Amino acid sequence: MSTATCTVKGCNQNGPHRHEEHHPEPAILDTILDHIGNTPMVRVNKIAKAEGLQCELLAKCEFFNAGGSVKDRIGKRMIEEAEKDGRLKPGCTIIEPTSGNTGIGLALTAAVKGYRTIITLPEKMSQEKVDVLKALGAEIVRTPTEAAWDAPESHIGVAKRLNAEIPDSVILDQYANPYNPVTHFDHTAEEIYRACDGQVDMLVAGAGTGGTITGIARKLKALCPNIIIVGVDPHGSILAQPESLNTTTEGYKVEGIGYDFIPEVLDRSLIDRWIKTDDKESFTMSRRLIREEGILCGGSSGTAMAAAVRAAKELGPGQRCVVLLPDSVRNYMTKFLNDGWMQANGFTDEVMAQEQESKH
Ligand code: PMP
């Protein structure tokens, strides 16, 4: 390992890190951790047609990972790399500030390997995530959603304090850990490239830490030089560029994407275009993905798909747009999956209202 720029084709990432070969899933798995990665790519038929798209629209369904989200990939990888480096040893405690899914990925890996896990997570995040985390044996500390990222009471601030207090504790730090983007470079991007026989014209993904979009974009830009990378950012977040797109810092309900700071692992130079989205279009699109395509995804999946149907209008026949769907509806059973919640929050769109009407 050296600190120089990586020479693996397309990586160019500074700082020490290792790469892995990608392999298909074995027929019999040693543990459930072997069911992380190799997720299905599904053609999105009715929505593409209804939106008048000429290109092929494909969904990379990350909710089929063992813990239910794209973040299982980094949960497993960050732990295994820390073990290889000797930072993580039997008896250590893993502490991580997260919007929930990284916590689930870490807690799942920790459950299999036997580490204690403490997750700090903002109040905004769903009870469903908390219950899964607890069932996996994680200890949870809730923090105020409105706390600025660098405030001592934020999920990041509290994790740092616990790390100072608890002996043999480690923060793997998804915001700065090179294996966050590297695991998507090695695997997620490789899977997309192989599934598409090397032809990907557009990739659309939201950004939280930005690890997913950064890792995928690095590899696909090297392999498909004309690809357009579209970043998706909710109104209320400041990740999009140019800055003039970020017109408000008001809160929003979609979980897992957007921030009030730029995470170290997010390389915005790789993003060709940013699209801003709101809660209503996100949740109504998630409900459409479920109702029309049978794709049981979460809220940020609706965000990415809502942006994709806008961005992919510029593609023509024979071209291909891949959209990353990060997590499952399991995390939101009492939220956007619930008609009463949708109505109470003013997110029920005309189509859903008519459907409900016709049932009575
Ligand atoms: N969607 C959801 C539901 C998430 O939990 C996350 C992770 N925060 C993302 C999208 C974004 O992933 P990344 O952190 O890799 O940008």
CSV table of C-alpha atoms and ligand atoms in Angstrom, one decimal:
chain,number,residue,atom,x,y,z
A,1,MET,CA,0.0,0.0,0.0
A,2,SER,CA,1.2,3.5,-0.8
A,3,THR,CA,-0.2,7.0,-0.3
A,4,ALA,CA,0.4,7.8,-4.0
A,5,THR,CA,-2.5,8.1,-6.5
A,6,CYS,CA,-3.9,4.6,-7.3
A,7,THR,CA,-2.8,3.1,-10.6
A,8,VAL,CA,-5.8,0.8,-11.1
A,9,LYS,CA,-7.5,1.9,-14.3
A,10,GLY,CA,-9.9,4.7,-13.5
A,11,CYS,CA,-9.4,4.7,-9.7
A,12,ASN,CA,-7.0,7.6,-9.3
A,13,GLN,CA,-7.9,7.8,-5.6
A,14,ASN,CA,-5.2,9.1,-3.3
A,15,GLY,CA,-4.3,7.4,0.0
A,16,PRO,CA,-3.7,3.8,1.0
A,17,HIS,CA,-6.3,1.3,-0.1
A,18,ARG,CA,-6.6,-2.2,-1.7
A,19,HIS,CA,-8.8,-3.4,-4.5
A,20,GLU,CA,-10.7,-6.7,-4.7
A,21,GLU,CA,-11.6,-8.9,-7.7
A,22,HIS,CA,-15.4,-9.2,-8.4
A,23,HIS,CA,-16.9,-12.7,-8.3
A,24,PRO,CA,-20.4,-14.0,-9.0
A,25,GLU,CA,-22.3,-15.4,-5.9
A,26,PRO,CA,-21.4,-19.0,-5.0
A,27,ALA,CA,-24.2,-21.6,-4.9
A,28,ILE,CA,-23.9,-22.3,-1.2
A,29,LEU,CA,-23.0,-19.3,1.0
A,30,ASP,CA,-20.6,-19.7,4.0
A,31,THR,CA,-22.5,-17.0,5.8
A,32,ILE,CA,-25.3,-14.5,4.9
A,33,LEU,CA,-22.5,-11.9,4.3
A,34,ASP,CA,-21.8,-13.7,1.0
A,35,HIS,CA,-25.3,-12.5,-0.1
A,36,ILE,CA,-24.0,-8.9,-0.3
A,37,GLY,CA,-23.5,-7.7,-3.8
A,38,ASN,CA,-24.5,-9.3,-7.1
A,39,THR,CA,-27.9,-7.6,-6.9
A,40,PRO,CA,-30.4,-7.8,-9.8
A,41,MET,CA,-30.8,-5.3,-12.6
A,42,VAL,CA,-34.4,-5.0,-13.5
A,43,ARG,CA,-36.0,-3.3,-16.6
A,44,VAL,CA,-38.5,-0.6,-15.7
A,45,ASN,CA,-41.2,-1.1,-18.3
A,46,LYS,CA,-44.5,0.8,-17.5
A,47,ILE,CA,-43.0,3.9,-16.0
A,48,ALA,CA,-40.6,4.3,-18.9
A,49,LYS,CA,-43.4,4.0,-21.4
A,50,ALA,CA,-45.8,6.3,-19.4
A,51,GLU,CA,-43.1,8.9,-19.2
A,52,GLY,CA,-42.4,8.7,-22.9
A,53,LEU,CA,-38.8,7.6,-22.6
A,54,GLN,CA,-37.1,6.3,-25.8
A,55,CYS,CA,-34.1,4.7,-24.0
A,56,GLU,CA,-34.0,1.5,-21.9
A,57,LEU,CA,-34.6,2.3,-18.2
A,58,LEU,CA,-32.9,-0.2,-15.7
A,59,ALA,CA,-33.1,-0.3,-11.9
A,60,LYS,CA,-30.1,-1.7,-9.9
A,61,CYS,CA,-32.1,-3.2,-7.0
A,62,GLU,CA,-29.8,-2.8,-3.9
A,63,PHE,CA,-32.5,-3.8,-1.5
A,64,PHE,CA,-31.8,-7.4,-2.3
A,65,ASN,CA,-28.6,-7.2,-0.3
A,66,ALA,CA,-28.7,-9.3,2.9
A,67,GLY,CA,-29.4,-6.4,5.2
A,68,GLY,CA,-31.8,-4.6,2.8
A,69,SER,CA,-29.7,-1.8,1.4
A,70,VAL,CA,-26.7,-0.7,-0.7
A,71,LYS,CA,-24.9,0.2,2.5
A,72,ASP,CA,-24.4,-3.5,3.4
A,73,ARG,CA,-21.6,-3.4,0.9
A,74,ILE,CA,-19.6,-0.8,2.9
A,75,GLY,CA,-20.6,-2.2,6.3
A,76,LYS,CA,-18.9,-5.5,5.4
A,77,ARG,CA,-16.0,-4.1,3.5
A,78,MET,CA,-15.0,-1.4,6.1
A,79,ILE,CA,-15.0,-4.1,8.8
A,80,GLU,CA,-13.0,-6.6,6.8
A,81,GLU,CA,-10.4,-4.0,5.7
A,82,ALA,CA,-10.1,-2.7,9.3
A,83,GLU,CA,-9.5,-6.4,10.4
A,84,LYS,CA,-6.8,-6.8,7.7
A,85,ASP,CA,-5.1,-3.5,8.9
A,86,GLY,CA,-5.2,-4.7,12.6
A,87,ARG,CA,-7.4,-1.7,13.6
A,88,LEU,CA,-10.3,-4.0,14.5
A,89,LYS,CA,-9.6,-7.0,16.8
A,90,PRO,CA,-11.9,-9.4,18.7
A,91,GLY,CA,-13.4,-7.5,21.7
A,92,CYS,CA,-13.4,-4.1,19.9
A,93,THR,CA,-16.6,-1.9,19.8
A,94,ILE,CA,-17.7,-0.4,16.5
A,95,ILE,CA,-19.3,3.0,16.7
A,96,GLU,CA,-20.8,4.7,13.7
A,97,PRO,CA,-22.9,7.8,13.0
A,98,THR,CA,-25.4,6.9,10.2
A,99,SER,CA,-28.8,7.6,8.8
A,100,GLY,CA,-29.5,3.9,9.6
A,101,ASN,CA,-28.6,1.7,6.6
A,102,THR,CA,-24.8,1.8,7.2
A,103,GLY,CA,-25.6,1.0,10.8
A,104,ILE,CA,-27.6,-2.1,9.6
A,105,GLY,CA,-24.8,-3.1,7.3
A,106,LEU,CA,-22.3,-2.8,10.1
A,107,ALA,CA,-24.5,-4.5,12.7
A,108,LEU,CA,-25.3,-7.4,10.4
A,109,THR,CA,-21.6,-8.0,9.8
A,110,ALA,CA,-20.8,-7.5,13.5
A,111,ALA,CA,-23.6,-10.0,14.4
A,112,VAL,CA,-22.0,-12.6,12.2
A,113,LYS,CA,-18.4,-11.8,13.4
A,114,GLY,CA,-19.2,-11.1,17.1
A,115,TYR,CA,-18.4,-7.3,17.6
A,116,ARG,CA,-20.3,-4.9,19.9
A,117,THR,CA,-21.9,-2.1,17.8
A,118,ILE,CA,-23.1,1.4,18.9
A,119,ILE,CA,-25.1,3.4,16.3
A,120,THR,CA,-25.7,7.1,16.6
A,121,LEU,CA,-28.7,8.2,14.5
A,122,PRO,CA,-30.8,11.3,14.0
A,123,GLU,CA,-34.4,11.3,15.4
A,124,LYS,CA,-35.7,11.7,11.8
A,125,MET,CA,-34.8,8.2,10.8
A,126,SER,CA,-37.6,5.6,10.9
A,127,GLN,CA,-38.5,3.3,13.8
A,128,GLU,CA,-38.3,0.4,11.4
A,129,LYS,CA,-34.5,0.9,11.0
A,130,VAL,CA,-34.1,1.2,14.8
A,131,ASP,CA,-36.0,-2.1,15.4
A,132,VAL,CA,-33.8,-3.9,12.8
A,133,LEU,CA,-30.7,-2.5,14.4
A,134,LYS,CA,-31.8,-3.5,17.9
A,135,ALA,CA,-32.7,-7.0,16.7
A,136,LEU,CA,-29.2,-7.3,15.2
A,137,GLY,CA,-27.8,-6.5,18.7
A,138,ALA,CA,-26.8,-2.9,18.1
A,139,GLU,CA,-27.1,-0.3,20.8
A,140,ILE,CA,-28.7,2.9,19.6
A,141,VAL,CA,-28.3,6.6,20.6
A,142,ARG,CA,-30.8,9.0,19.0
A,143,THR,CA,-29.6,12.6,18.3
A,144,PRO,CA,-31.5,15.8,17.3
A,145,THR,CA,-32.2,16.0,13.5
A,146,GLU,CA,-31.7,19.7,13.5
A,147,ALA,CA,-28.2,19.6,15.1
A,148,ALA,CA,-25.5,20.9,12.6
A,149,TRP,CA,-23.1,18.1,11.6
A,150,ASP,CA,-20.2,19.7,13.6
A,151,ALA,CA,-22.3,20.3,16.8
A,152,PRO,CA,-21.4,18.1,19.8
A,153,GLU,CA,-25.0,16.8,20.0
A,154,SER,CA,-25.1,15.7,16.4
A,155,HIS,CA,-24.9,12.0,15.4
A,156,ILE,CA,-21.3,12.7,14.3
A,157,GLY,CA,-20.5,14.7,17.5
A,158,VAL,CA,-21.9,12.0,19.8
A,159,ALA,CA,-20.1,9.2,18.0
A,160,LYS,CA,-16.8,11.1,18.5
A,161,ARG,CA,-17.5,11.6,22.2
A,162,LEU,CA,-18.3,7.9,22.7
A,163,ASN,CA,-15.2,6.9,20.8
A,164,ALA,CA,-13.1,9.0,23.3
A,165,GLU,CA,-14.8,7.4,26.3
A,166,ILE,CA,-15.0,3.7,25.3
A,167,PRO,CA,-11.7,1.8,25.3
A,168,ASP,CA,-10.9,-0.3,22.1
A,169,SER,CA,-13.7,1.4,20.2
A,170,VAL,CA,-13.3,2.3,16.5
A,171,ILE,CA,-15.2,4.7,14.2
A,172,LEU,CA,-14.9,3.3,10.7
A,173,ASP,CA,-16.2,6.6,9.4
A,174,GLN,CA,-18.1,6.2,6.2
A,175,TYR,CA,-17.7,9.9,5.4
A,176,ALA,CA,-13.9,9.5,5.0
A,177,ASN,CA,-13.2,5.8,4.7
A,178,PRO,CA,-11.6,5.1,1.2
A,179,TYR,CA,-13.4,1.7,1.2
A,180,ASN,CA,-16.8,3.4,1.0
A,181,PRO,CA,-16.2,4.5,-2.7
A,182,VAL,CA,-13.7,1.7,-3.4
A,183,THR,CA,-16.2,-1.1,-2.7
A,184,HIS,CA,-18.6,0.5,-5.3
A,185,PHE,CA,-15.7,0.8,-7.7
A,186,ASP,CA,-14.7,-2.8,-7.3
A,187,HIS,CA,-18.2,-4.4,-7.2
A,188,THR,CA,-21.3,-2.2,-7.8
A,189,ALA,CA,-19.9,-0.6,-10.9
A,190,GLU,CA,-18.4,-3.8,-12.1
A,191,GLU,CA,-21.8,-5.6,-11.8
A,192,ILE,CA,-23.5,-2.7,-13.7
A,193,TYR,CA,-20.9,-2.8,-16.4
A,194,ARG,CA,-21.1,-6.6,-16.8
A,195,ALA,CA,-25.0,-6.7,-16.7
A,196,CYS,CA,-25.0,-4.1,-19.5
A,197,ASP,CA,-22.4,-5.8,-21.7
A,198,GLY,CA,-20.3,-2.6,-21.4
A,199,GLN,CA,-23.0,-0.1,-22.7
A,200,VAL,CA,-24.2,2.3,-20.1
A,201,ASP,CA,-25.1,5.8,-21.4
A,202,MET,CA,-26.4,7.4,-18.1
A,203,LEU,CA,-26.2,6.5,-14.4
A,204,VAL,CA,-28.5,8.2,-11.9
A,205,ALA,CA,-28.0,8.0,-8.1
A,206,GLY,CA,-28.6,10.0,-5.0
A,207,ALA,CA,-25.9,11.0,-2.6
A,208,GLY,CA,-25.6,10.8,1.2
A,209,THR,CA,-22.0,10.3,1.9
A,210,GLY,CA,-21.6,10.2,-1.9
A,211,GLY,CA,-19.6,6.9,-1.7
A,212,THR,CA,-22.0,5.0,-3.9
A,213,ILE,CA,-22.1,7.6,-6.8
A,214,THR,CA,-18.4,8.4,-6.5
A,215,GLY,CA,-17.2,4.8,-6.6
A,216,ILE,CA,-19.6,3.8,-9.5
A,217,ALA,CA,-18.8,7.0,-11.5
A,218,ARG,CA,-15.0,6.5,-11.2
A,219,LYS,CA,-15.1,3.1,-12.7
A,220,LEU,CA,-17.8,3.6,-15.3
A,221,LYS,CA,-16.2,6.9,-16.6
A,222,ALA,CA,-13.0,4.9,-17.2
A,223,LEU,CA,-14.9,2.1,-19.0
A,224,CYS,CA,-17.6,4.1,-20.8
A,225,PRO,CA,-16.1,7.5,-21.5
A,226,ASN,CA,-19.2,9.1,-22.9
A,227,ILE,CA,-21.4,8.2,-19.9
A,228,ILE,CA,-23.4,11.0,-18.2
A,229,ILE,CA,-23.4,10.8,-14.4
A,230,VAL,CA,-26.5,12.4,-12.8
A,231,GLY,CA,-26.4,13.2,-9.1
A,232,VAL,CA,-29.7,13.6,-7.3
A,233,ASP,CA,-30.0,15.9,-4.3
A,234,PRO,CA,-33.1,16.8,-2.3
A,235,HIS,CA,-34.2,20.5,-1.8
A,236,GLY,CA,-32.8,21.3,1.7
A,237,SER,CA,-29.4,19.7,1.0
A,238,ILE,CA,-26.3,21.5,-0.2
A,239,LEU,CA,-24.5,18.8,-2.2
A,240,ALA,CA,-25.6,19.9,-5.7
A,241,GLN,CA,-23.6,22.1,-8.0
A,242,PRO,CA,-23.8,24.9,-9.1
A,243,GLU,CA,-24.5,26.3,-5.7
A,244,SER,CA,-27.4,28.3,-7.2
A,245,LEU,CA,-29.4,25.1,-7.3
A,246,ASN,CA,-29.4,24.9,-3.5
A,247,THR,CA,-32.1,27.5,-2.7
A,248,THR,CA,-33.2,26.3,0.8
A,249,THR,CA,-31.8,24.5,3.9
A,250,GLU,CA,-35.3,23.5,5.1
A,251,GLY,CA,-35.7,19.9,6.3
A,252,TYR,CA,-37.1,17.2,4.1
A,253,LYS,CA,-38.5,13.7,4.9
A,254,VAL,CA,-36.7,11.4,2.4
A,255,GLU,CA,-34.0,9.5,4.4
A,256,GLY,CA,-30.4,8.7,3.6
A,257,ILE,CA,-29.6,11.4,1.0
A,258,GLY,CA,-28.5,15.0,1.2
A,259,TYR,CA,-26.3,16.8,3.8
A,260,ASP,CA,-25.4,20.2,5.3
A,261,PHE,CA,-21.7,19.5,4.6
A,262,ILE,CA,-19.6,18.0,1.7
A,263,PRO,CA,-18.4,14.5,2.8
A,264,GLU,CA,-14.7,13.8,2.1
A,265,VAL,CA,-15.6,10.7,0.0
A,266,LEU,CA,-17.9,12.6,-2.4
A,267,ASP,CA,-15.9,13.6,-5.5
A,268,ARG,CA,-18.2,16.1,-7.2
A,269,SER,CA,-15.9,16.5,-10.1
A,270,LEU,CA,-17.2,13.2,-11.4
A,271,ILE,CA,-20.9,14.4,-11.5
A,272,ASP,CA,-21.9,15.8,-14.9
A,273,ARG,CA,-25.2,17.2,-13.7
A,274,TRP,CA,-27.2,17.5,-10.5
A,275,ILE,CA,-31.0,17.4,-10.3
A,276,LYS,CA,-32.9,18.7,-7.2
A,277,THR,CA,-36.0,16.9,-6.0
A,278,ASP,CA,-38.8,17.3,-3.5
A,279,ASP,CA,-40.5,14.9,-1.0
A,280,LYS,CA,-43.7,14.6,-2.9
A,281,GLU,CA,-42.2,13.5,-6.2
A,282,SER,CA,-40.0,11.1,-4.4
A,283,PHE,CA,-42.7,9.3,-2.4
A,284,THR,CA,-45.2,9.3,-5.2
A,285,MET,CA,-42.5,7.7,-7.5
A,286,SER,CA,-41.7,5.1,-4.8
A,287,ARG,CA,-45.4,4.2,-4.7
A,288,ARG,CA,-45.5,4.0,-8.5
A,289,LEU,CA,-42.4,1.7,-8.5
A,290,ILE,CA,-44.2,-0.6,-6.1
A,291,ARG,CA,-47.7,-0.4,-7.7
A,292,GLU,CA,-46.7,-0.4,-11.4
A,293,GLU,CA,-43.5,-2.4,-11.4
A,294,GLY,CA,-43.8,-4.5,-8.2
A,295,ILE,CA,-40.4,-3.1,-7.1
A,296,LEU,CA,-40.6,-2.9,-3.3
A,297,CYS,CA,-38.1,0.0,-2.8
A,298,GLY,CA,-37.6,2.8,-0.3
A,299,GLY,CA,-38.1,6.6,-0.5
A,300,SER,CA,-34.7,7.6,-1.9
A,301,SER,CA,-35.2,5.1,-4.7
A,302,GLY,CA,-38.3,7.2,-5.7
A,303,THR,CA,-36.1,10.3,-5.6
A,304,ALA,CA,-33.5,8.7,-7.9
A,305,MET,CA,-36.2,7.4,-10.3
A,306,ALA,CA,-38.1,10.8,-10.4
A,307,ALA,CA,-34.8,12.5,-11.4
A,308,ALA,CA,-34.0,9.7,-13.9
A,309,VAL,CA,-37.3,10.0,-15.8
A,310,ARG,CA,-36.4,13.7,-16.3
A,311,ALA,CA,-32.8,13.3,-17.2
A,312,ALA,CA,-33.3,10.2,-19.5
A,313,LYS,CA,-35.6,12.2,-21.8
A,314,GLU,CA,-32.5,13.3,-23.6
A,315,LEU,CA,-31.5,9.7,-24.5
A,316,GLY,CA,-32.6,8.0,-27.7
A,317,PRO,CA,-33.5,4.5,-28.8
A,318,GLY,CA,-30.8,1.9,-28.1
A,319,GLN,CA,-29.4,4.0,-25.2
A,320,ARG,CA,-29.5,2.9,-21.6
A,321,CYS,CA,-30.1,4.6,-18.3
A,322,VAL,CA,-29.2,2.8,-15.0
A,323,VAL,CA,-30.9,4.0,-11.8
A,324,LEU,CA,-29.6,3.0,-8.4
A,325,LEU,CA,-32.4,2.0,-5.9
A,326,PRO,CA,-30.7,2.1,-2.5
A,327,ASP,CA,-33.1,0.4,0.0
A,328,SER,CA,-36.3,-1.4,0.7
A,329,VAL,CA,-39.8,-0.4,1.7
A,330,ARG,CA,-39.2,-2.5,4.8
A,331,ASN,CA,-37.6,0.6,6.3
A,332,TYR,CA,-40.8,2.7,5.8
A,333,MET,CA,-43.8,0.5,6.6
A,334,THR,CA,-45.2,3.2,8.9
A,335,LYS,CA,-44.1,6.1,6.6
A,336,PHE,CA,-44.7,6.4,2.9
A,337,LEU,CA,-46.1,2.9,2.5
A,338,ASN,CA,-49.0,4.0,4.8
A,339,ASP,CA,-51.8,5.8,3.0
A,340,GLY,CA,-52.7,7.8,6.1
A,341,TRP,CA,-49.1,9.0,6.5
A,342,MET,CA,-49.0,10.1,2.8
A,343,GLN,CA,-52.3,12.0,3.2
A,344,ALA,CA,-51.3,13.6,6.5
A,345,ASN,CA,-48.1,14.9,4.9
A,346,GLY,CA,-49.8,16.2,1.7
A,347,PHE,CA,-48.0,13.7,-0.5
A,348,THR,CA,-51.1,11.8,-1.9
A,349,ASP,CA,-51.0,12.5,-5.7
A,350,GLU,CA,-54.0,12.6,-8.0
A,351,VAL,CA,-53.5,9.1,-9.2
A,352,MET,CA,-53.4,7.6,-5.7
A,353,ALA,CA,-56.3,9.7,-4.6
A,354,GLN,CA,-58.4,8.4,-7.5
A,355,GLU,CA,-57.4,4.8,-6.8
A,356,GLN,CA,-58.5,5.1,-3.2
A,357,GLU,CA,-61.7,6.9,-4.2
A,358,SER,CA,-62.6,4.1,-6.6
A,359,LYS,CA,-62.2,1.5,-3.8
A,360,HIS,CA,-64.9,3.1,-1.7
B,1,PMP,N1,-30.4,6.1,0.1
B,1,PMP,C1,-30.5,5.6,1.4
B,1,PMP,C2,-31.8,5.1,1.9
B,1,PMP,C3,-29.4,5.6,2.2
B,1,PMP,O1,-29.5,5.1,3.5
B,1,PMP,C4,-28.2,6.1,1.7
B,1,PMP,C5,-26.9,6.1,2.6
B,1,PMP,N2,-26.9,7.2,3.4
B,1,PMP,C6,-28.1,6.6,0.4
B,1,PMP,C7,-29.3,6.6,-0.4
B,1,PMP,C8,-26.9,7.3,-0.2
B,1,PMP,O2,-25.8,6.4,-0.3
B,1,PMP,P1,-24.3,7.1,-0.1
B,1,PMP,O3,-24.1,7.3,1.3
B,1,PMP,O4,-23.4,6.0,-0.7
B,1,PMP,O5,-24.3,8.3,-0.9
